[in-house]
CSV table of C-alpha atoms and ligand atoms in Angstrom, one decimal:
chain,number,residue,atom,x,y,z
A,17,MET,CA,0.0,0.2,-0.5
A,18,ILE,CA,1.1,3.6,-0.7
A,19,SER,CA,1.5,5.4,3.0
A,20,LYS,CA,-0.2,8.4,3.2
A,21,LEU,CA,2.0,9.7,5.9
A,22,PRO,CA,5.6,7.8,4.8
A,23,ASN,CA,7.1,9.8,6.7
A,24,VAL,CA,5.4,9.5,9.9
A,25,THR,CA,6.7,7.1,12.8
A,26,THR,CA,5.8,6.4,16.4
A,27,SER,CA,5.0,9.3,18.5
A,28,ILE,CA,7.7,9.9,20.8
A,29,PHE,CA,5.6,9.7,23.9
A,30,SER,CA,4.9,6.2,23.0
A,31,VAL,CA,8.4,4.9,22.2
A,32,MET,CA,10.1,7.2,25.6
A,33,SER,CA,7.0,5.1,27.8
A,34,LYS,CA,7.9,2.2,26.6
A,35,MET,CA,11.8,2.4,26.7
A,36,ALA,CA,11.0,4.0,30.5
A,37,ALA,CA,8.7,0.9,31.2
A,38,ASP,CA,11.7,-1.9,29.6
A,39,HIS,CA,14.0,0.0,31.6
A,40,GLN,CA,12.0,0.6,34.9
A,41,ALA,CA,12.7,4.1,34.4
A,42,LEU,CA,11.6,6.8,36.3
A,43,ASN,CA,9.1,8.5,33.4
A,44,LEU,CA,9.6,12.1,32.9
A,45,SER,CA,8.4,11.9,29.4
A,46,GLN,CA,5.2,11.2,28.2
A,47,GLY,CA,2.8,14.6,29.7
A,48,PHE,CA,0.4,12.9,32.1
A,49,PRO,CA,-0.3,12.9,36.1
A,50,ASN,CA,0.7,10.1,38.3
A,51,PHE,CA,-1.7,10.9,40.7
A,52,GLU,CA,-5.4,10.6,40.6
A,53,SER,CA,-8.2,13.1,39.7
A,54,ASP,CA,-10.6,14.9,42.6
A,55,PRO,CA,-12.8,11.5,44.1
A,56,LEU,CA,-15.7,13.7,44.2
A,57,LEU,CA,-15.6,14.2,40.0
A,58,ILE,CA,-15.0,10.3,40.1
A,59,GLU,CA,-18.2,9.7,42.0
A,60,LEU,CA,-20.2,12.4,39.4
A,61,VAL,CA,-19.5,10.5,36.6
A,62,ASN,CA,-20.2,6.7,39.0
A,63,LYS,CA,-23.6,8.8,39.7
A,64,ALA,CA,-24.0,9.9,35.8
A,65,MET,CA,-23.5,6.0,34.9
A,66,LYS,CA,-25.7,4.7,37.4
A,67,ASP,CA,-28.6,7.4,36.7
A,68,GLY,CA,-28.8,5.6,33.7
A,69,PHE,CA,-26.9,8.4,31.2
A,70,ASN,CA,-25.2,5.3,29.1
A,71,GLN,CA,-26.4,6.2,25.1
A,72,TYR,CA,-25.5,9.0,22.6
A,73,ALA,CA,-25.1,12.4,23.8
A,74,PRO,CA,-26.3,15.2,21.7
A,75,MET,CA,-23.9,15.4,18.8
A,76,PRO,CA,-22.0,18.8,19.7
A,77,GLY,CA,-22.1,17.7,23.5
A,78,ASP,CA,-24.6,17.2,26.6
A,79,ILE,CA,-26.3,20.7,26.8
A,80,ASP,CA,-25.5,21.5,30.9
A,81,LEU,CA,-21.5,20.7,29.9
A,82,ARG,CA,-21.2,23.5,27.0
A,83,ALA,CA,-23.3,26.1,28.9
A,84,ALA,CA,-20.8,25.8,32.0
A,85,ILE,CA,-18.1,25.7,29.6
A,86,CYS,CA,-19.4,28.8,28.0
A,87,GLU,CA,-20.1,30.3,31.5
A,88,LYS,CA,-16.4,30.0,32.3
A,89,VAL,CA,-15.2,31.3,29.0
A,90,LYS,CA,-17.7,34.3,29.8
A,91,LEU,CA,-15.9,34.6,33.5
A,92,LEU,CA,-12.5,34.0,32.4
A,93,HIS,CA,-12.5,36.3,28.8
A,94,SER,CA,-15.3,38.2,28.7
A,95,CYS,CA,-16.2,36.6,26.1
A,96,VAL,CA,-19.8,34.8,24.9
A,97,TYR,CA,-19.8,31.4,22.4
A,98,ASN,CA,-23.7,30.7,21.7
A,99,ILE,CA,-24.0,27.4,23.2
A,100,ASP,CA,-25.8,26.2,20.5
A,101,LYS,CA,-23.5,26.6,17.6
A,102,GLU,CA,-20.6,27.7,19.0
A,103,ILE,CA,-19.2,24.9,20.7
A,104,THR,CA,-18.8,21.3,20.2
A,105,ILE,CA,-17.0,19.1,23.0
A,106,THR,CA,-14.6,16.5,21.5
A,107,ALA,CA,-12.8,13.3,22.4
A,108,GLY,CA,-9.8,15.1,23.6
A,109,ALA,CA,-7.9,18.6,22.1
A,110,THR,CA,-6.1,15.9,19.6
A,111,GLN,CA,-9.6,15.2,17.9
A,112,ALA,CA,-10.8,18.6,18.0
A,113,ILE,CA,-7.4,19.5,16.2
A,114,PHE,CA,-7.7,16.9,13.7
A,115,THR,CA,-11.0,18.0,13.2
A,116,VAL,CA,-10.5,21.6,12.8
A,117,LEU,CA,-8.2,21.1,10.3
A,118,ALA,CA,-9.8,18.5,8.2
A,119,ALA,CA,-12.5,20.8,7.8
A,120,LEU,CA,-10.4,24.0,6.8
A,121,VAL,CA,-7.0,22.4,4.7
A,122,LYS,CA,-7.5,22.0,1.2
A,123,LYS,CA,-4.4,21.0,-1.1
A,124,ASP,CA,-1.6,23.4,-1.2
A,125,ASP,CA,-2.9,25.3,1.8
A,126,GLU,CA,-0.4,26.3,4.1
A,127,VAL,CA,-0.3,26.3,7.4
A,128,LEU,CA,2.1,28.3,9.9
A,129,ILE,CA,3.7,26.6,12.8
A,130,PHE,CA,5.6,27.7,15.7
A,131,THR,CA,8.3,25.3,16.2
A,132,PRO,CA,9.5,22.9,18.5
A,133,ALA,CA,6.0,21.9,18.0
A,134,TYR,CA,3.3,19.4,19.6
A,135,ASP,CA,4.0,16.5,17.2
A,136,CYS,CA,0.3,16.0,15.7
A,137,TYR,CA,0.1,19.4,13.9
A,138,GLU,CA,2.1,18.7,11.1
A,139,PRO,CA,0.9,14.9,9.8
A,140,ILE,CA,-2.9,16.3,10.0
A,141,ILE,CA,-2.1,19.0,8.1
A,142,GLU,CA,-0.3,16.4,5.3
A,143,LEU,CA,-3.3,14.0,5.4
A,144,PHE,CA,-5.5,17.0,4.2
A,145,GLY,CA,-3.1,17.6,1.5
A,146,GLY,CA,-1.5,21.0,3.0
A,147,LYS,CA,2.0,22.2,3.6
A,148,THR,CA,3.3,23.3,7.0
A,149,ARG,CA,5.6,26.3,7.3
A,150,ALA,CA,7.7,26.4,10.3
A,151,VAL,CA,9.0,29.6,12.2
A,152,GLN,CA,11.4,29.1,14.9
A,153,LEU,CA,11.2,29.3,18.5
A,154,GLU,CA,14.9,30.4,19.2
A,155,ALA,CA,16.1,28.8,22.5
A,156,PRO,CA,16.7,29.7,25.2
A,157,PHE,CA,13.8,31.7,25.6
A,158,TYR,CA,11.6,30.7,22.9
A,159,LYS,CA,9.5,33.6,22.5
A,160,PRO,CA,7.6,34.5,19.1
A,161,ASN,CA,9.4,36.5,16.4
A,162,TRP,CA,6.5,38.1,14.4
A,163,GLU,CA,8.6,39.9,11.9
A,164,LYS,CA,9.8,36.2,10.9
A,165,VAL,CA,6.1,35.3,10.7
A,166,GLU,CA,4.9,37.7,8.8
A,167,ASP,CA,8.1,36.5,6.3
A,168,GLN,CA,6.3,33.2,6.2
A,169,ILE,CA,2.8,34.2,4.9
A,170,ASN,CA,1.9,34.3,1.0
A,171,ASN,CA,-1.3,33.7,-0.9
A,172,ASN,CA,-1.7,30.1,0.1
A,173,THR,CA,-1.2,30.6,4.1
A,174,LYS,CA,-4.8,29.6,5.2
A,175,LEU,CA,-4.1,29.4,9.0
A,176,ILE,CA,-1.7,29.9,11.7
A,177,ILE,CA,-1.5,27.8,14.8
A,178,ILE,CA,-0.5,28.6,18.3
A,179,ASN,CA,-0.2,26.7,21.8
A,180,THR,CA,-0.2,29.1,24.6
A,181,PRO,CA,0.9,28.0,27.7
A,182,HIS,CA,3.8,26.4,25.0
A,183,ASN,CA,4.6,22.3,25.3
A,184,PRO,CA,7.5,21.7,25.2
A,185,SER,CA,8.9,24.8,26.4
A,186,GLY,CA,6.6,26.5,29.0
A,187,VAL,CA,6.5,29.6,27.3
A,188,VAL,CA,3.7,31.9,27.7
A,189,PHE,CA,2.5,34.2,25.1
A,190,SER,CA,2.2,37.8,25.9
A,191,LYS,CA,-0.5,40.5,25.5
A,192,ASP,CA,1.9,42.1,22.8
A,193,ASP,CA,1.7,38.9,21.1
A,194,LEU,CA,-1.5,38.1,20.8
A,195,LEU,CA,-2.3,41.9,19.4
A,196,GLN,CA,0.7,41.3,16.6
A,197,LEU,CA,-1.4,37.8,15.7
A,198,GLN,CA,-4.8,39.9,15.8
A,199,LYS,CA,-3.1,42.2,13.3
A,200,LEU,CA,-1.2,40.2,10.9
A,201,THR,CA,-4.4,37.9,10.7
A,202,GLU,CA,-6.3,40.3,9.7
A,203,LYS,CA,-3.8,42.0,7.8
A,204,TYR,CA,-3.7,38.9,5.3
A,205,ASP,CA,-7.0,37.1,5.8
A,206,LEU,CA,-5.9,34.3,7.9
A,207,PHE,CA,-7.8,31.6,10.3
A,208,VAL,CA,-6.1,30.8,13.7
A,209,LEU,CA,-6.5,27.4,15.6
A,210,SER,CA,-5.3,28.3,19.2
A,211,ASP,CA,-4.2,25.6,21.2
A,212,GLU,CA,-5.1,26.2,25.0
A,213,VAL,CA,-4.9,22.8,26.2
A,214,TYR,CA,-3.0,24.1,29.2
A,215,GLU,CA,-4.7,27.6,30.1
A,216,HIS,CA,-5.1,27.1,33.6
A,217,ILE,CA,-1.3,25.8,34.3
A,218,ILE,CA,0.8,29.7,34.4
A,219,PHE,CA,3.0,30.5,36.9
A,220,ASP,CA,4.0,33.8,38.5
A,221,GLN,CA,0.9,36.0,38.3
A,222,GLN,CA,1.2,35.8,34.7
A,223,ILE,CA,-2.3,36.0,32.7
A,224,HIS,CA,-3.3,33.5,29.6
A,225,TYR,CA,-3.9,35.6,26.8
A,226,SER,CA,-7.2,33.4,25.3
A,227,VAL,CA,-7.7,34.3,21.9
A,228,SER,CA,-11.2,34.7,23.0
A,229,LYS,CA,-9.8,37.8,25.0
A,230,PHE,CA,-9.8,40.0,21.5
A,231,LYS,CA,-12.7,40.9,19.7
A,232,ALA,CA,-11.3,40.6,16.2
A,233,LEU,CA,-9.1,36.9,16.8
A,234,SER,CA,-11.8,35.4,18.4
A,235,LYS,CA,-14.0,36.1,15.0
A,236,ARG,CA,-11.0,33.7,13.1
A,237,SER,CA,-10.3,31.4,15.7
A,238,PHE,CA,-10.7,28.1,16.9
A,239,VAL,CA,-10.3,27.3,20.3
A,240,VAL,CA,-9.1,24.1,21.2
A,241,ALA,CA,-9.3,22.8,25.0
A,242,SER,CA,-8.9,19.5,26.7
A,243,PHE,CA,-10.2,18.2,30.9
A,244,GLY,CA,-7.4,16.1,30.8
A,245,LYS,CA,-4.5,18.3,31.4
A,246,THR,CA,-7.0,20.6,33.9
A,247,PHE,CA,-8.6,17.8,36.1
A,248,HIS,CA,-5.6,14.9,36.0
A,249,ASN,CA,-7.2,12.6,33.5
A,250,THR,CA,-5.7,12.5,30.7
A,251,GLY,CA,-7.1,9.0,29.6
A,252,TRP,CA,-10.5,10.0,29.9
A,253,LYS,CA,-10.0,12.3,26.4
A,254,ILE,CA,-12.2,14.6,26.8
A,255,GLY,CA,-12.2,18.4,25.9
A,256,TYR,CA,-14.0,21.0,23.5
A,257,CYS,CA,-13.4,23.7,20.6
A,258,LEU,CA,-15.0,27.3,20.4
A,259,ALA,CA,-15.8,29.3,17.2
A,260,PRO,CA,-17.8,31.5,16.0
A,261,GLU,CA,-20.9,30.1,14.2
A,262,PRO,CA,-19.5,30.0,10.2
A,263,LEU,CA,-16.8,28.3,11.7
A,264,MET,CA,-18.0,26.0,14.1
A,265,SER,CA,-20.7,25.1,11.8
A,266,GLU,CA,-18.2,23.6,9.1
A,267,PHE,CA,-16.1,21.7,12.1
A,268,LYS,CA,-19.6,20.3,13.0
A,269,LYS,CA,-19.5,19.0,10.0
A,270,VAL,CA,-16.9,16.8,9.8
A,271,HIS,CA,-17.0,16.3,13.9
A,272,GLN,CA,-20.5,14.1,13.4
A,273,TYR,CA,-19.0,11.5,10.9
A,274,ASN,CA,-15.6,11.6,12.6
A,275,VAL,CA,-17.0,10.6,16.4
A,276,PHE,CA,-20.4,11.8,16.2
A,277,SER,CA,-20.6,12.7,20.0
A,278,VAL,CA,-18.4,11.9,22.7
A,279,ASN,CA,-18.6,10.1,26.5
A,280,ASN,CA,-22.0,10.8,28.4
A,281,PRO,CA,-21.1,10.4,31.3
A,282,ILE,CA,-18.3,12.3,31.6
A,283,GLN,CA,-19.7,15.0,30.1
A,284,LYS,CA,-22.8,15.1,32.6
A,285,ALA,CA,-20.2,14.8,35.8
A,286,LEU,CA,-17.8,17.4,34.2
A,287,ALA,CA,-20.9,19.9,33.7
A,288,ILE,CA,-21.5,19.7,37.2
A,289,TYR,CA,-17.9,19.8,38.8
A,290,LEU,CA,-17.2,22.7,36.3
A,291,ALA,CA,-19.7,24.6,38.2
A,292,THR,CA,-17.5,25.3,41.1
A,293,PRO,CA,-14.6,27.3,39.4
A,294,GLU,CA,-12.0,26.8,42.0
A,295,ASN,CA,-12.1,22.9,40.8
A,296,TYR,CA,-9.9,25.0,37.8
A,297,LEU,CA,-8.8,28.0,39.1
A,298,ASN,CA,-6.7,26.7,41.7
A,299,LEU,CA,-4.6,24.1,39.8
A,300,SER,CA,-1.2,27.1,38.7
A,301,GLY,CA,-0.9,27.0,42.4
A,302,PHE,CA,-1.3,23.3,42.5
A,303,TYR,CA,1.7,22.9,39.8
A,304,GLN,CA,3.7,26.3,40.6
A,305,LYS,CA,4.2,24.4,43.7
A,306,LYS,CA,5.6,21.4,41.7
A,307,ARG,CA,8.0,23.4,39.6
A,308,ASP,CA,9.8,25.1,42.4
A,309,LEU,CA,10.1,22.0,44.0
A,310,PHE,CA,11.5,20.4,41.6
A,311,LEU,CA,13.4,23.3,40.1
A,312,GLU,CA,14.8,24.3,43.9
A,313,LEU,CA,16.0,20.3,44.4
A,314,ILE,CA,17.5,20.8,41.2
A,315,LYS,CA,19.2,24.2,41.0
A,316,ASP,CA,22.9,22.6,41.8
A,317,SER,CA,22.5,20.0,39.3
A,318,LYS,CA,24.9,20.5,36.2
A,319,PHE,CA,21.6,20.9,34.0
A,320,LYS,CA,20.6,24.8,32.7
A,321,TYR,CA,17.3,25.7,32.6
A,322,ILE,CA,14.8,29.2,32.3
A,323,PRO,CA,11.8,29.0,34.3
A,324,SER,CA,8.9,27.3,32.7
A,325,GLU,CA,6.3,30.1,32.7
A,326,GLY,CA,3.5,27.4,32.0
A,327,THR,CA,2.0,23.9,31.1
A,328,TYR,CA,3.3,20.8,33.3
A,329,PHE,CA,6.6,20.7,31.7
A,330,GLN,CA,10.4,22.0,32.2
A,331,MET,CA,13.3,22.3,29.5
A,332,LEU,CA,16.7,21.1,30.6
A,333,ASN,CA,19.6,22.1,28.8
A,334,PHE,CA,22.6,19.4,28.5
A,335,SER,CA,25.2,21.1,27.0
A,336,ASP,CA,27.4,21.1,30.2
A,337,ILE,CA,27.2,17.2,30.5
A,338,ALA,CA,27.7,15.8,26.9
A,339,GLU,CA,28.4,16.2,23.6
A,340,LEU,CA,25.6,13.8,22.4
A,341,SER,CA,22.6,14.6,20.2
A,342,ASP,CA,19.2,15.1,22.2
A,343,ILE,CA,18.2,11.9,21.4
A,344,ASP,CA,20.7,9.7,22.3
A,345,PHE,CA,21.5,11.6,25.1
A,346,THR,CA,17.7,10.6,26.4
A,347,GLU,CA,18.3,7.2,25.6
A,348,LYS,CA,21.1,7.0,27.8
A,349,LEU,CA,19.1,8.8,30.6
A,350,THR,CA,16.6,6.3,30.3
A,351,ILE,CA,19.0,3.3,30.1
A,352,GLU,CA,21.9,4.1,32.0
A,353,HIS,CA,20.3,6.4,34.9
A,354,LYS,CA,16.7,5.3,34.7
A,355,LEU,CA,15.0,8.5,33.9
A,356,ALA,CA,13.1,8.9,30.7
A,357,THR,CA,12.6,12.5,29.5
A,358,ILE,CA,11.8,13.8,25.4
A,359,PRO,CA,14.5,15.2,23.1
A,360,VAL,CA,13.0,18.3,21.9
A,361,SER,CA,14.4,18.4,18.6
A,362,VAL,CA,11.7,15.2,17.6
A,363,PHE,CA,9.4,18.6,17.6
A,364,ASN,CA,11.4,20.8,15.2
A,365,LYS,CA,11.8,21.1,11.9
A,366,ASN,CA,14.9,19.1,10.5
A,367,ARG,CA,15.8,17.9,14.0
A,368,LEU,CA,17.3,21.2,15.2
A,369,ASP,CA,19.2,19.9,18.4
A,370,ASP,CA,19.2,22.9,20.6
A,371,LYS,CA,20.9,20.0,23.2
A,372,GLN,CA,17.3,20.8,26.0
A,373,ILE,CA,15.4,18.0,26.7
A,374,ARG,CA,12.0,17.9,28.0
A,375,VAL,CA,10.8,16.7,31.8
A,376,CYS,CA,7.2,16.7,33.2
A,377,PHE,CA,6.7,17.5,36.6
A,378,ALA,CA,3.2,16.8,36.9
A,379,LYS,CA,4.2,13.9,39.3
A,380,THR,CA,3.9,13.4,43.1
A,381,ASN,CA,6.6,15.4,45.3
A,382,GLU,CA,7.9,11.4,45.7
A,383,VAL,CA,8.6,11.1,42.5
A,384,LEU,CA,10.1,14.3,41.7
A,385,ILE,CA,12.9,14.3,44.4
A,386,SER,CA,13.9,10.9,43.4
A,387,ALA,CA,13.9,11.7,39.7
A,388,ALA,CA,16.3,15.4,41.1
A,389,LYS,CA,18.4,12.4,43.0
A,390,ILE,CA,19.4,11.1,39.6
A,391,ILE,CA,19.5,14.3,38.0
A,392,ASN,CA,22.0,15.7,40.7
A,393,ALA,CA,24.0,12.7,40.0
A,394,ILE,CA,24.5,13.4,36.4
B,4,PMP,N1,-1.9,19.8,22.5
B,4,PMP,C1,-1.1,19.7,23.1
B,4,PMP,C2,-0.4,21.2,23.1
B,4,PMP,C3,-0.9,18.7,24.1
B,4,PMP,O1,0.4,19.1,25.0
B,4,PMP,C4,-1.4,17.7,24.3
B,4,PMP,C5,-1.4,16.5,25.4
B,4,PMP,N2,-0.8,16.7,25.8
B,4,PMP,C6,-2.9,17.5,23.4
B,4,PMP,C7,-2.9,19.0,22.3
B,4,PMP,C8,-4.1,16.7,23.4
B,4,PMP,O2,-4.4,16.9,24.3
B,4,PMP,P1,-5.7,15.1,24.5
B,4,PMP,O3,-5.0,14.3,25.4
B,4,PMP,O4,-6.7,16.3,25.0
B,4,PMP,O5,-6.3,14.9,23.2
B,5,LIG,N1,0.6,16.2,24.7
B,5,LIG,C1,1.3,14.6,25.8
B,5,LIG,C2,2.6,15.1,26.0
B,5,LIG,O1,2.9,16.5,25.6
B,5,LIG,C3,1.2,13.2,25.5
B,5,LIG,C4,0.2,12.7,24.5
B,5,LIG,C5,0.3,11.7,24.0
B,5,LIG,O2,0.8,10.7,24.5
B,5,LIG,N2,0.0,12.0,22.7
B,5,LIG,O3,3.9,14.8,26.9
């Protein structure tokens, strides 16, 4: 068979998690918490199942959950989305991203992404005949350069994908970044896919600037979010997409034949759980403690780093330790030191290697302490 994606191999997250298991290494590679969701949320899901919410949910999602999300977005970003026409509940952010790209990208369309980029964007663009143009976020600060973005725009450019807080760098886009984005998208009439899965994990009193906060920008944007990151249950695969009606109606045309609708009892439970804003507003403080603990523990190690501004990832630079490629370095770290991490070059065009590895600190303090011992001994 002729492959539609000849260059795609197994995702780095599966590769590194398997390597961690094979070598009994601490797994700080794939991004997922090693602790449980709030028991109350689990109880609410159980209750919804026992109460009989076990058949198909409505195609765009449970009405109470859509209402709760629209309320949250109004509260946080002063942006009002129509509950019936401008929101769809999805099977995680990945399905939302897939659906946006399937609805938008045609043969020869170009999509701008910032690299290092989350791994699912490019293959999906390619699947629909599109072409990816990468704008490199330069080490060590990984801040966007909007002049370089403008240089990459041409008549075929249809969409820009942003991701803030950013995986893997932990960088947060500023208000000015969003204003620059708004200006460019208006000037060149572009759509935006805003991957905001880490919207509630942001440190040092910074503000998450959603595209929803900017009127003109929100009119041409799809916002993608994931409950897995926010409520410590990445395995539930549930998220949502917001967009103005003309965009969302195209999204739904794909969604209904892709999954039709998603897990009903979990939607019922989340609708109730979201009504308490502390359930998501306290998350930044929770993860900031973990970031601070981890960085304090490794402050005398040979790794160099700039503290993560958001997400549950921290990048570490190993250029003072080894002259290996980041891929070889992470392999050595896993096999010899029993610590699995992610080599950042796999998220870059042409595998640009800044000698950075990504560590996930969504772990119990015991695991962070054990990981720090390994890191300090290197
Ligand atoms: N975007 C980014 C930046 C992510 O890090 C992830 C997963 N960690 C996703 C999308 C996918 O989220 P989900 O697991 O809800 O599909
Ligand atoms: N998004 C998670 C990460 O960045 C992994 C998700 C996956 O395994 N596909 O590690």
